[in-house]
């Protein structure tokens, strides 16, 4: 996966395909037909790719961890349902995500709630709904959860989310050692444990560690997980009870940019015996359910964001392909969601032969701001009005992470392809 055209082509070969005429296919259906039927702009997800990705990750971490789905990456209930059918529970960050997970058929006891600002209404909703676990991130929230438990006459299972103090671990703790609104600082962990233990309506059952997103290196993730097991042991030692849950977070990355290589699941697998031995050696950890809760890794590769060319405009030596899709639907692809240096997501034309000449192409959206760029210099074949452009790696943090209200264009439709059928899972607008 050396440069951008190779990355796009490699991703298409892995998760999609092209027919003899060069038409991009999603789950065996021509993208041109999907765009015709459902209109553009459009998000298309391939269920088979989601299932394959989920199964491969489960196989890699078998004997160590279970894999849940982080709903924030893609809260469409039809997407959550695919992972639920594969056996995943759900990690949610709001009352609305709780509803989405329930709608997808996830049992409430298989849902856990994390996030730095959980309000009373959301807490009441999830406690009344019998949520599996709430992950505590600050003192005020601890009190609010206890009050919700009291109102509903139940005991709530809670875990402590810890903001790690370590900065070492081979760069593993990318979110560690820094001030953060997420979780209790590790330095304050003992006091937080004691505070929870003093609340009769709360039962401290676990640890939650989320040490950073978009991790592409196995050794980084393994280092974070090892650190998490150490924290879990400290919680168990202080409470004197066995832990039931060790949530090591998500954060598994996918390649977006030239030069990035996919996460090596073989290297993950090879590093797990040490962690499994650590768990087994501690009777207070040996029976715990270890959980990973990735979002991006599971949903990202399965999704395409599809836009249609409205105009091709030459301006003072530069060519702009203007499309009907843009940052209002896909902020991440425009480079405005957490990127410091803006780089292009892998893009491909909807119809493109292997020998097509390619040139660096700027692809922009319809918004009245220079920020609205889907690519600055994507290697694309010549495009004309009516052609389709697809942004790869768009199944996670697409629509859900975008400013859909900006300029009042309708929201795009979302379509799930499975078993040779395309189903609209969210209507346009
Ligand atoms: C608590 C928690 N879990 C899981 C995730 C999912 O992260 P990713 O999509 O990188 O796997 C996030 C992302 O912000 C998170 O905050």
Short mmCIF file of C-alpha atoms and ligand atoms in Angstrom, two decimals:
data_model
loop_
_atom_site.label_atom_id
_atom_site.label_comp_id
_atom_site.label_asym_id
_atom_site.label_seq_id
_atom_site.Cartn_x
_atom_site.Cartn_y
_atom_site.Cartn_z
CA UNK A 1 0.00 0.00 0.00
CA UNK A 2 2.69 2.44 -1.08
CA UNK A 3 0.86 5.35 -2.62
CA UNK A 4 -2.65 6.66 -2.88
CA UNK A 5 -3.79 4.95 -6.12
CA UNK A 6 -2.43 1.69 -4.77
CA UNK A 7 -4.26 2.15 -1.48
CA UNK A 8 -7.60 2.81 -3.20
CA UNK A 9 -7.06 -0.11 -5.59
CA UNK A 10 -5.96 -2.43 -2.78
CA UNK A 11 -9.00 -1.52 -0.69
CA UNK A 12 -11.32 -2.10 -3.64
CA UNK A 13 -9.70 -5.48 -4.28
CA UNK A 14 -10.08 -6.39 -0.61
CA UNK A 15 -13.63 -5.28 0.07
CA UNK A 16 -15.31 -4.50 -3.26
CA UNK A 17 -14.61 -5.28 -6.91
CA UNK A 18 -14.95 -3.96 -10.46
CA UNK A 19 -16.71 -5.67 -13.33
CA UNK A 20 -15.15 -6.08 -16.78
CA UNK A 21 -16.34 -2.59 -17.71
CA UNK A 22 -14.62 -1.06 -14.69
CA UNK A 23 -17.85 -0.42 -12.76
CA UNK A 24 -17.31 -0.48 -9.01
CA UNK A 25 -19.37 -3.23 -7.35
CA UNK A 26 -20.65 -3.34 -3.78
CA UNK A 27 -21.58 -6.84 -2.65
CA UNK A 28 -21.95 -7.75 -6.32
CA UNK A 29 -24.22 -4.78 -7.16
CA UNK A 30 -23.03 -2.09 -9.61
CA UNK A 31 -22.50 1.27 -7.92
CA UNK A 32 -23.99 2.96 -10.98
CA UNK A 33 -27.29 1.12 -10.35
CA UNK A 34 -27.26 1.94 -6.64
CA UNK A 35 -26.66 5.63 -7.38
CA UNK A 36 -29.45 5.60 -9.95
CA UNK A 37 -31.91 3.88 -7.62
CA UNK A 38 -31.17 5.72 -4.36
CA UNK A 39 -29.79 9.01 -5.70
CA UNK A 40 -26.63 10.80 -4.63
CA UNK A 41 -24.93 11.67 -2.37
CA UNK A 42 -25.17 8.30 -0.75
CA UNK A 43 -23.52 6.14 1.89
CA UNK A 44 -23.34 2.46 0.88
CA UNK A 45 -22.30 -0.26 3.34
CA UNK A 46 -21.43 -3.84 2.52
CA UNK A 47 -22.63 -6.21 5.25
CA UNK A 48 -20.36 -9.04 4.09
CA UNK A 49 -17.29 -6.87 4.64
CA UNK A 50 -18.49 -5.97 8.15
CA UNK A 51 -19.07 -9.62 9.00
CA UNK A 52 -15.72 -10.68 7.59
CA UNK A 53 -13.89 -7.94 9.49
CA UNK A 54 -15.68 -8.79 12.74
CA UNK A 55 -14.93 -12.49 12.41
CA UNK A 56 -11.27 -11.90 11.59
CA UNK A 57 -10.80 -9.70 14.65
CA UNK A 58 -12.65 -12.16 16.91
CA UNK A 59 -10.45 -14.97 15.62
CA UNK A 60 -7.31 -12.91 16.25
CA UNK A 61 -8.21 -12.17 19.88
CA UNK A 62 -9.94 -15.49 20.65
CA UNK A 63 -9.13 -16.75 24.14
CA UNK A 64 -8.32 -13.23 25.28
CA UNK A 65 -11.16 -10.82 24.51
CA UNK A 66 -14.70 -10.45 23.19
CA UNK A 67 -15.45 -7.78 20.61
CA UNK A 68 -18.25 -5.25 21.05
CA UNK A 69 -19.18 -2.49 18.58
CA UNK A 70 -18.72 1.18 19.42
CA UNK A 71 -21.98 2.66 18.17
CA UNK A 72 -20.59 6.18 17.81
CA UNK A 73 -18.72 5.05 14.68
CA UNK A 74 -21.97 4.30 12.89
CA UNK A 75 -25.23 4.45 14.84
CA UNK A 76 -27.50 3.23 12.06
CA UNK A 77 -29.51 0.38 13.70
CA UNK A 78 -29.14 -1.75 10.56
CA UNK A 79 -25.36 -1.52 10.88
CA UNK A 80 -25.45 -2.27 14.62
CA UNK A 81 -27.70 -5.22 13.83
CA UNK A 82 -25.08 -6.79 11.56
CA UNK A 83 -22.56 -6.80 14.41
CA UNK A 84 -25.19 -7.94 16.92
CA UNK A 85 -25.95 -10.90 14.68
CA UNK A 86 -22.26 -11.74 14.77
CA UNK A 87 -22.36 -11.74 18.59
CA UNK A 88 -21.28 -8.22 19.49
CA UNK A 89 -22.56 -6.17 22.39
CA UNK A 90 -22.59 -2.38 22.09
CA UNK A 91 -20.72 0.53 23.61
CA UNK A 92 -22.90 3.65 23.61
CA UNK A 93 -22.32 7.30 24.45
CA UNK A 94 -25.85 8.72 24.71
CA UNK A 95 -29.46 7.83 25.36
CA UNK A 96 -30.16 7.99 21.63
CA UNK A 97 -27.38 5.46 20.97
CA UNK A 98 -28.98 3.25 23.65
CA UNK A 99 -32.24 3.39 21.68
CA UNK A 100 -30.40 2.61 18.43
CA UNK A 101 -28.71 -0.42 20.00
CA UNK A 102 -32.02 -1.69 21.41
CA UNK A 103 -33.67 -1.17 18.02
CA UNK A 104 -30.90 -3.28 16.52
CA UNK A 105 -31.83 -6.06 18.92
CA UNK A 106 -28.88 -5.75 21.31
CA UNK A 107 -29.92 -7.02 24.77
CA UNK A 108 -29.65 -4.19 27.34
CA UNK A 109 -27.31 -6.23 29.51
CA UNK A 110 -24.89 -6.36 26.56
CA UNK A 111 -24.74 -2.56 26.36
CA UNK A 112 -22.23 -0.39 28.21
CA UNK A 113 -22.34 3.39 28.48
CA UNK A 114 -19.15 5.48 28.34
CA UNK A 115 -18.66 9.20 27.70
CA UNK A 116 -17.52 12.19 29.76
CA UNK A 117 -20.87 13.98 30.13
CA UNK A 118 -23.75 11.66 30.92
CA UNK A 119 -26.83 13.70 31.84
CA UNK A 120 -29.64 12.77 34.20
CA UNK A 121 -32.26 12.06 31.50
CA UNK A 122 -29.92 9.67 29.64
CA UNK A 123 -28.92 7.98 32.90
CA UNK A 124 -32.56 7.51 33.90
CA UNK A 125 -33.30 6.03 30.49
CA UNK A 126 -30.49 3.50 30.52
CA UNK A 127 -30.92 2.53 34.17
CA UNK A 128 -34.67 2.01 33.63
CA UNK A 129 -33.81 0.01 30.51
CA UNK A 130 -31.55 -2.38 32.43
CA UNK A 131 -28.20 -1.41 30.91
CA UNK A 132 -25.32 -3.82 31.52
CA UNK A 133 -22.73 -1.35 32.79
CA UNK A 134 -22.09 2.35 33.16
CA UNK A 135 -18.50 3.51 32.98
CA UNK A 136 -17.85 6.33 35.41
CA UNK A 137 -15.69 9.24 34.33
CA UNK A 138 -15.96 11.84 37.13
CA UNK A 139 -17.26 12.35 40.68
CA UNK A 140 -20.41 14.27 39.77
CA UNK A 141 -21.42 11.52 37.39
CA UNK A 142 -20.83 8.88 40.05
CA UNK A 143 -23.33 10.72 42.26
CA UNK A 144 -25.83 11.09 39.39
CA UNK A 145 -25.66 7.37 38.55
CA UNK A 146 -26.16 6.48 42.21
CA UNK A 147 -29.18 8.81 42.33
CA UNK A 148 -30.66 7.25 39.19
CA UNK A 149 -30.13 3.78 40.71
CA UNK A 150 -31.91 4.95 43.87
CA UNK A 151 -34.85 6.37 41.89
CA UNK A 152 -35.28 3.09 40.05
CA UNK A 153 -34.64 0.92 43.10
CA UNK A 154 -31.81 -1.05 41.48
CA UNK A 155 -28.10 -1.66 41.89
CA UNK A 156 -26.09 -0.51 38.86
CA UNK A 157 -22.97 -2.27 37.69
CA UNK A 158 -20.24 0.29 37.08
CA UNK A 159 -16.65 0.37 35.88
CA UNK A 160 -14.08 3.10 36.39
CA UNK A 161 -12.72 4.70 33.26
CA UNK A 162 -9.10 5.53 33.91
CA UNK A 163 -7.00 8.14 32.13
CA UNK A 164 -3.61 6.43 32.29
CA UNK A 165 -0.64 8.18 33.81
CA UNK A 166 1.95 6.38 31.74
CA UNK A 167 3.58 8.07 28.82
CA UNK A 168 6.04 5.28 28.05
CA UNK A 169 5.04 1.76 26.92
CA UNK A 170 6.69 2.22 23.52
CA UNK A 171 4.44 5.13 22.72
CA UNK A 172 1.47 3.02 23.63
CA UNK A 173 -0.21 5.55 25.89
CA UNK A 174 -0.91 8.18 23.30
CA UNK A 175 -3.70 9.63 25.39
CA UNK A 176 -1.84 8.95 28.63
CA UNK A 177 -0.10 11.34 30.95
CA UNK A 178 -2.05 14.29 29.61
CA UNK A 179 -4.85 16.31 31.15
CA UNK A 180 -8.12 14.90 29.84
CA UNK A 181 -11.86 15.18 30.44
CA UNK A 182 -12.12 11.42 29.88
CA UNK A 183 -12.07 9.19 32.93
CA UNK A 184 -10.40 9.51 36.31
CA UNK A 185 -6.70 10.32 36.29
CA UNK A 186 -4.76 7.23 37.28
CA UNK A 187 -3.31 9.20 40.18
CA UNK A 188 -6.87 9.59 41.55
CA UNK A 189 -7.87 5.97 40.94
CA UNK A 190 -7.66 4.74 44.53
CA UNK A 191 -9.79 7.62 45.80
CA UNK A 192 -12.33 6.97 43.03
CA UNK A 193 -12.47 3.27 43.94
CA UNK A 194 -13.12 4.14 47.58
CA UNK A 195 -15.83 6.62 46.61
CA UNK A 196 -17.70 4.04 44.49
CA UNK A 197 -17.34 1.41 47.16
CA UNK A 198 -19.08 3.77 49.59
CA UNK A 199 -22.18 4.00 47.37
CA UNK A 200 -24.54 1.12 48.11
CA UNK A 201 -26.44 1.40 44.82
CA UNK A 202 -23.27 1.05 42.73
CA UNK A 203 -21.39 -2.20 42.26
CA UNK A 204 -17.86 -1.73 40.99
CA UNK A 205 -17.25 -4.57 38.55
CA UNK A 206 -14.61 -3.36 36.17
CA UNK A 207 -12.06 -1.15 34.54
CA UNK A 208 -12.33 0.84 31.33
CA UNK A 209 -9.27 2.07 29.48
CA UNK A 210 -9.42 3.88 26.16
CA UNK A 211 -5.91 4.96 25.31
CA UNK A 212 -6.23 6.44 21.82
CA UNK A 213 -7.80 6.01 18.41
CA UNK A 214 -6.46 4.98 14.97
CA UNK A 215 -3.76 2.63 16.30
CA UNK A 216 -2.16 0.89 13.34
CA UNK A 217 0.65 -0.83 15.21
CA UNK A 218 0.07 -4.15 16.99
CA UNK A 219 2.78 -3.45 19.56
CA UNK A 220 1.12 -0.16 20.53
CA UNK A 221 -2.22 -1.83 21.12
CA UNK A 222 -0.65 -4.76 22.97
CA UNK A 223 1.23 -2.29 25.19
CA UNK A 224 -2.00 -0.46 26.00
CA UNK A 225 -3.80 -3.69 26.79
CA UNK A 226 -0.97 -4.87 29.05
CA UNK A 227 -1.12 -1.57 30.87
CA UNK A 228 -4.88 -1.99 31.26
CA UNK A 229 -4.43 -5.40 32.87
CA UNK A 230 -2.08 -3.77 35.42
CA UNK A 231 -4.71 -1.17 36.27
CA UNK A 232 -7.37 -3.87 36.52
CA UNK A 233 -5.21 -5.80 39.00
CA UNK A 234 -4.88 -2.67 41.14
CA UNK A 235 -8.66 -2.18 41.23
CA UNK A 236 -9.24 -5.81 42.19
CA UNK A 237 -6.59 -5.63 44.87
CA UNK A 238 -8.12 -2.53 46.42
CA UNK A 239 -11.69 -3.85 46.42
CA UNK A 240 -10.59 -7.34 47.41
CA UNK A 241 -12.99 -8.78 44.82
CA UNK A 242 -12.57 -10.41 41.46
CA UNK A 243 -13.19 -8.12 38.48
CA UNK A 244 -15.99 -9.04 36.10
CA UNK A 245 -15.12 -6.73 33.18
CA UNK A 246 -11.89 -5.39 31.77
CA UNK A 247 -12.78 -3.04 28.90
CA UNK A 248 -9.65 -2.21 26.96
CA UNK A 249 -11.42 0.21 24.60
CA UNK A 250 -11.38 0.47 20.84
CA UNK A 251 -8.87 2.45 18.85
CA UNK A 252 -7.86 -0.16 16.27
CA UNK A 253 -6.92 1.75 13.14
CA UNK A 254 -7.49 1.37 9.41
CA UNK A 255 -5.31 2.78 6.61
CA UNK A 256 -6.57 6.06 5.19
CA UNK A 257 -3.49 7.62 3.68
CA UNK A 258 -0.64 6.70 1.40
CA UNK A 259 2.08 4.83 3.24
CA UNK A 260 -0.21 3.50 5.97
CA UNK A 261 -0.32 -0.26 6.38
CA UNK A 262 -3.26 -2.19 7.80
CA UNK A 263 -3.10 -3.44 11.38
CA UNK A 264 -1.33 -6.81 11.49
CA UNK A 265 -3.77 -9.19 13.19
CA UNK A 266 -1.14 -11.94 13.13
CA UNK A 267 1.15 -9.77 15.24
CA UNK A 268 -1.73 -9.07 17.63
CA UNK A 269 -2.37 -12.80 17.95
CA UNK A 270 1.32 -13.49 18.52
CA UNK A 271 1.42 -11.02 21.40
CA UNK A 272 -1.59 -12.38 23.27
CA UNK A 273 -0.13 -15.41 25.11
CA UNK A 274 1.73 -13.08 27.49
CA UNK A 275 -1.44 -11.17 28.27
CA UNK A 276 -3.46 -14.35 28.71
CA UNK A 277 -0.78 -15.62 31.12
CA UNK A 278 -1.02 -12.36 33.10
CA UNK A 279 -4.76 -12.81 33.42
CA UNK A 280 -4.54 -16.44 34.45
CA UNK A 281 -1.86 -15.73 37.03
CA UNK A 282 -4.15 -13.42 39.00
CA UNK A 283 -7.17 -15.20 40.50
CA UNK A 284 -8.98 -11.86 40.75
CA UNK A 285 -8.64 -11.31 36.98
CA UNK A 286 -8.81 -14.87 35.69
CA UNK A 287 -12.61 -14.91 35.42
CA UNK A 288 -13.05 -11.41 34.01
CA UNK A 289 -14.63 -10.78 30.64
CA UNK A 290 -12.10 -8.81 28.60
CA UNK A 291 -13.79 -6.56 26.06
CA UNK A 292 -12.61 -4.61 23.04
CA UNK A 293 -15.01 -2.03 21.64
CA UNK A 294 -13.75 -0.84 18.26
CA UNK A 295 -15.86 1.28 15.97
CA UNK A 296 -13.66 2.44 13.12
CA UNK A 297 -11.99 -0.92 12.55
CA UNK A 298 -15.27 -2.81 12.27
CA UNK A 299 -17.39 -0.40 10.24
CA UNK A 300 -14.91 1.80 8.35
CA UNK A 301 -13.76 -0.50 5.53
CA UNK A 302 -17.31 -1.55 4.63
CA UNK A 303 -18.53 1.90 3.66
CA UNK A 304 -18.37 4.10 0.58
CA UNK A 305 -19.50 7.71 0.33
CA UNK A 306 -20.71 8.24 -3.22
CA UNK A 307 -21.11 11.64 -4.89
CA UNK A 308 -21.95 12.68 -8.44
CA UNK A 309 -19.97 15.20 -10.45
CA UNK A 310 -21.89 18.42 -11.09
CA UNK A 311 -19.21 20.35 -12.93
CA UNK A 312 -15.54 20.29 -13.87
CA UNK A 313 -14.01 23.72 -13.63
CA UNK A 314 -10.57 24.95 -14.60
CA UNK A 315 -9.41 27.96 -12.65
CA UNK A 316 -6.03 29.56 -13.26
CA UNK A 317 -4.28 26.33 -14.01
CA UNK A 318 -6.05 24.19 -11.40
CA UNK A 319 -8.90 21.78 -12.07
CA UNK A 320 -11.80 21.40 -9.61
CA UNK A 321 -14.28 18.57 -9.83
CA UNK A 322 -17.42 19.89 -8.13
CA UNK A 323 -19.71 17.20 -6.72
CA UNK A 324 -23.03 17.03 -4.91
CA UNK A 325 -21.32 15.52 -1.83
CA UNK A 326 -19.04 17.18 0.67
CA UNK A 327 -17.97 17.90 4.23
CA UNK A 328 -21.57 18.34 5.44
CA UNK A 329 -21.91 14.55 5.09
CA UNK A 330 -18.31 13.47 5.51
CA UNK A 331 -16.33 15.87 7.62
CA UNK A 332 -13.53 13.37 8.19
CA UNK A 333 -12.83 12.98 4.47
CA UNK A 334 -12.58 16.75 4.10
CA UNK A 335 -9.73 16.71 6.61
CA UNK A 336 -11.59 18.83 9.15
CA UNK A 337 -12.14 16.15 11.81
CA UNK A 338 -9.00 15.96 13.87
CA UNK A 339 -6.43 16.03 11.05
CA UNK A 340 -3.58 18.45 11.58
CA UNK A 341 -2.06 17.98 8.14
CA UNK A 342 -4.93 17.51 5.71
CA UNK A 343 -4.43 14.44 3.56
CA UNK A 344 -6.75 12.79 1.08
CA UNK A 345 -8.82 9.74 1.91
CA UNK A 346 -8.57 7.03 -0.77
CA UNK A 347 -10.91 8.00 -3.62
CA UNK A 348 -11.93 6.15 -6.76
CA UNK A 349 -14.08 6.85 -9.77
CA UNK A 350 -17.32 4.90 -9.98
CA UNK A 351 -16.25 3.63 -13.40
CA UNK A 352 -12.54 3.28 -13.99
CA UNK A 353 -10.51 0.88 -16.12
CA UNK A 354 -7.14 -0.38 -14.92
CA UNK A 355 -5.33 1.47 -17.70
CA UNK A 356 -7.14 4.79 -17.24
CA UNK A 357 -4.73 7.75 -17.17
CA UNK A 358 -4.79 9.39 -13.78
CA UNK A 359 -4.04 12.92 -12.71
CA UNK A 360 -4.01 14.62 -9.33
CA UNK A 361 -7.54 15.98 -8.98
CA UNK A 362 -9.20 18.33 -6.50
CA UNK A 363 -12.69 17.11 -5.60
CA UNK A 364 -14.87 19.65 -3.86
CA UNK A 365 -18.41 19.80 -2.48
CA UNK A 366 -21.28 22.22 -2.96
CA UNK A 367 -20.75 24.27 0.21
CA UNK A 368 -19.70 27.90 0.11
CA UNK A 369 -16.44 27.37 1.97
CA UNK A 370 -12.95 26.40 0.84
CA UNK A 371 -12.98 23.80 3.64
CA UNK A 372 -15.41 21.72 1.60
CA UNK A 373 -12.90 19.50 -0.20
CA UNK A 374 -13.17 15.73 -0.48
CA UNK A 375 -9.69 15.59 -2.01
CA UNK A 376 -6.90 17.97 -2.80
CA UNK A 377 -4.90 15.85 -5.22
CA UNK A 378 -6.57 12.47 -5.59
CA UNK A 379 -5.15 10.39 -8.46
CA UNK A 380 -8.31 10.02 -10.57
CA UNK A 381 -9.13 9.42 -14.23
CA UNK A 382 -10.70 12.29 -16.20
CA UNK A 383 -14.19 13.00 -14.85
CA UNK A 384 -17.20 14.74 -16.38
CA UNK A 385 -20.63 15.88 -15.27
CA UNK A 386 -22.70 12.88 -14.15
CA UNK A 387 -19.75 10.63 -13.25
CA UNK A 388 -19.54 9.04 -9.81
CA UNK A 389 -16.79 9.44 -7.25
CA UNK A 390 -16.51 7.13 -4.23
CA UNK A 391 -14.66 7.85 -1.00
CA UNK A 392 -13.39 4.61 0.53
CA UNK A 393 -13.01 3.81 4.27
CA UNK A 394 -16.25 5.71 4.90
CA UNK A 395 -18.28 3.30 7.03
CA UNK A 396 -17.18 4.87 10.32
CA UNK A 397 -17.35 8.48 11.49
CA UNK A 398 -19.01 9.52 8.23
CA UNK A 399 -22.53 10.90 8.47
CA UNK A 400 -22.61 10.65 12.26
CA UNK A 401 -19.55 12.88 12.65
CA UNK A 402 -20.57 15.55 10.13
CA UNK A 403 -22.21 19.00 10.30
CA UNK A 404 -25.32 17.98 8.38
CA UNK A 405 -27.15 21.22 9.13
CA UNK A 406 -24.60 23.41 7.39
CA UNK A 407 -26.15 24.96 4.27
CA UNK A 408 -29.35 22.96 4.70
CA UNK A 409 -28.77 20.35 2.01
CA UNK A 410 -30.73 17.14 2.62
CA UNK A 411 -28.91 14.42 4.52
CA UNK A 412 -27.81 11.58 2.25
CA UNK A 413 -29.53 8.22 2.08
CA UNK A 414 -27.78 5.21 3.63
CA UNK A 415 -27.98 1.81 1.95
CA UNK A 416 -26.95 -1.61 3.22
CA UNK A 417 -26.05 -4.28 0.69
CA UNK A 418 -26.39 -7.89 1.79
CA UNK A 419 -26.96 -11.13 -0.09
CA UNK A 420 -27.24 -9.38 -3.46
CA UNK A 421 -29.95 -6.99 -2.19
CA UNK A 422 -29.73 -3.30 -1.42
CA UNK A 423 -31.90 -1.94 1.37
CA UNK A 424 -32.35 1.72 2.18
CA UNK A 425 -31.61 1.95 5.90
CA UNK A 426 -31.99 5.71 6.19
CA UNK A 427 -33.99 7.86 3.81
CA UNK A 428 -32.56 10.98 2.21
CA UNK A 429 -33.40 14.16 4.09
C1 LIG B 1 -14.95 5.03 25.03
C2 LIG B 1 -14.74 4.78 23.60
N1 LIG B 1 -14.82 3.52 23.13
C3 LIG B 1 -14.66 3.23 21.83
C4 LIG B 1 -14.42 4.23 20.91
C5 LIG B 1 -14.28 3.84 19.47
O1 LIG B 1 -13.05 4.19 18.99
P1 LIG B 1 -12.54 3.62 17.59
O2 LIG B 1 -13.58 3.93 16.60
O3 LIG B 1 -11.27 4.35 17.37
O4 LIG B 1 -12.34 2.15 17.76
C6 LIG B 1 -14.30 5.56 21.34
C7 LIG B 1 -14.03 6.62 20.39
O5 LIG B 1 -13.95 7.77 20.67
C8 LIG B 1 -14.47 5.84 22.72
O6 LIG B 1 -14.40 7.08 23.18
#
